[in-house]
Amino acid sequence: MSINSASQNHPHPQGAGWTLAQNFPKKYLWVFLYLAFTSVFIYTSFSEWNYDDAYITYRYAANLASGGGFVYNPGERVLSTTTPLFTILLAASSFLWDDIPHTANVLGVLGISLGALFLWDMCQQKNLVLAGSACLVLYPTFPLLVTTIGLETPLYIAFCLGAIAIYERKQYSIAAVFSALACLTRPDGILIPIILAANYILTHRSLPPLKPVLIFSLFVLPWLVFTFLYFGTPVPAALVTKQNQGSMIVSERFGTGVLTVLRPYARRLFYISEFILGLVGMGAFLFKQKKVWSILFTWTFIYFMTYTLLGVSRYPWYYAPLVPAFVVATGLGLTVLSQFKPDNLKRNWQYLPGVLSIVMIAIFGIGQVFHVRQIKDSPDQRREIYRAVGDWLSENTLDNDLVGTLEVGIIGYHSQRPMLDFAGLLQPEIGSRLGPDTSYSDVALWATENYHPQYLVLQDQLYPSLEESYAAEFCQTVKQFPGEDYGYPGKLSIFKCSFP
């Protein structure tokens, strides 16, 4: 029997009910153990990991939890976060654990573990045991994914994979729930229900059942109505801003940026080996049996093309949704290797290809773990100095003092002051001024002249036009943070400004 053939049913002599009762606890016990072990293993290594951008969402969650509304700056109804569901989850959980950044990391590791289980389930449905094992090992240790902890990305991918896996089990109503959760976690999650609906129409030659459509609508429509009434639009302001950022000379767009992101992986032999096996797996399974993995690979391709056409700036977490297809392709390549048994191979050596495939999974997994540990030992250099700046602002400024800076995440979260974002994520008017003919220094000067912040937080020598004109005339330095005290390559200065 081949690895793709369906297994035979052998009814238990005491009845199917007895068999189910016996197998159910064992099956879900190991699932729980895997979920717990993997989540704890990742969290203990990355509990302090975060990105500056994530703190924008954290502040939305904090304001929502405290009754301040779904806003970043008090009274400013601008949708600057792209992940409403993640924001709501963080706000709700803050009543149990008032540490939003660490809660986000917990949700992230759970998302990674669940994503691995959903990939494994897809393989199990196709009787691809070896590929499923590869997913359980390689997916939760892949650095491009693990380093997105703290963002909504791991949970978003888990919802997408859950929708696909459950759809393939023909449980369409539950798949509709996961599709809706994916959409509410990130707007590009809409690709999942579109692809699933198209697959259903092509497969069954009929429209999808009404019940899943209604379930999906019941989850998504209330949010759409809320965004129109509350923000005036369901489109996040950050989307347009990041498109404009991508057009700047100092930025790199998503499509070409993939080469930059993958460059560190191309220097390691085991990733090259995974890539080669992935090509083998794609050739042997995708093209010979296109329907088997069509949904996952179609989603991956359309996702990549969508972000490329949007022309958004190269943010590393945008590439994490490409990881599931890569891991599956590698697992399929290992399956091909395990089935390779030349006629002249001695009988005693028939199991060698299978053993070699298992050994390679272990080698790849160990290699990825070491790579992840190396990344973990080189955290974001901005974190400590930005937090110190935020704490100083919290202690030395008034509650309604406006603070202007380029990266508002950590500083804004810890200062809890109204923020003026030179990158345009919080103020769409600023984001609209970003383009191929402008620099962040130009935009910072324009924003300062038009919004008149009481304080400026400036990186050393990054804003010459602002420091030499507006800041020199209307501001004075009140605090400096030497970079060497925080492991940061540069100096941060806080200016107090008076209105011209």
PDB file of C-alpha atoms in Angstrom, residues 26-28 33 53 63 70 72 80 83 103 169 218 244 278 307 320 344 352 360 378 385 390 433 449 458 463 470 493:
ATOM      1  CA  LYS A  26      -5.028   9.039  23.640  1.00  0.00           C
ATOM      2  CA  LYS A  27      -5.227  11.165  20.507  1.00  0.00           C
ATOM      3  CA  TYR A  28      -6.037  14.396  22.265  1.00  0.00           C
ATOM      4  CA  LEU A  33       1.153  17.584  25.407  1.00  0.00           C
ATOM      5  CA  ASP A  53       5.286  48.314  15.804  1.00  0.00           C
ATOM      6  CA  ASN A  63      -7.082  52.162  25.949  1.00  0.00           C
ATOM      7  CA  PHE A  70     -10.807  51.915  20.295  1.00  0.00           C
ATOM      8  CA  TYR A  72      -4.523  55.297  20.086  1.00  0.00           C
ATOM      9  CA  SER A  80      -3.977  52.543  12.859  1.00  0.00           C
ATOM     10  CA  THR A  83      -5.544  43.538  13.779  1.00  0.00           C
ATOM     11  CA  THR A 103       0.073  38.260  26.912  1.00  0.00           C
ATOM     12  CA  ARG A 169     -12.500  17.654   6.514  1.00  0.00           C
ATOM     13  CA  LEU A 218     -22.350  37.036  11.564  1.00  0.00           C
ATOM     14  CA  ASN A 244       3.719  55.074   0.624  1.00  0.00           C
ATOM     15  CA  GLY A 278      10.906  21.391  -1.212  1.00  0.00           C
ATOM     16  CA  TYR A 307       1.444  41.968  -1.069  1.00  0.00           C
ATOM     17  CA  ALA A 320       5.923  34.592   7.801  1.00  0.00           C
ATOM     18  CA  ASN A 344      19.483  -3.024  -6.892  1.00  0.00           C
ATOM     19  CA  LEU A 352      17.667   3.158   4.628  1.00  0.00           C
ATOM     20  CA  MET A 360      17.230  14.714   8.146  1.00  0.00           C
ATOM     21  CA  SER A 378      20.526  39.472  19.480  1.00  0.00           C
ATOM     22  CA  ILE A 385      16.455  52.906  25.305  1.00  0.00           C
ATOM     23  CA  GLY A 390       8.920  56.505  27.490  1.00  0.00           C
ATOM     24  CA  ARG A 433       3.271  62.946   2.382  1.00  0.00           C
ATOM     25  CA  GLU A 449       5.485  72.748  11.831  1.00  0.00           C
ATOM     26  CA  LEU A 458      14.995  62.636  17.892  1.00  0.00           C
ATOM     27  CA  TYR A 463      16.700  64.984  11.231  1.00  0.00           C
ATOM     28  CA  TYR A 470      12.416  74.517  13.892  1.00  0.00           C
ATOM     29  CA  SER A 493      17.569  63.539  22.617  1.00  0.00           C
TER      30      SER A 493
END
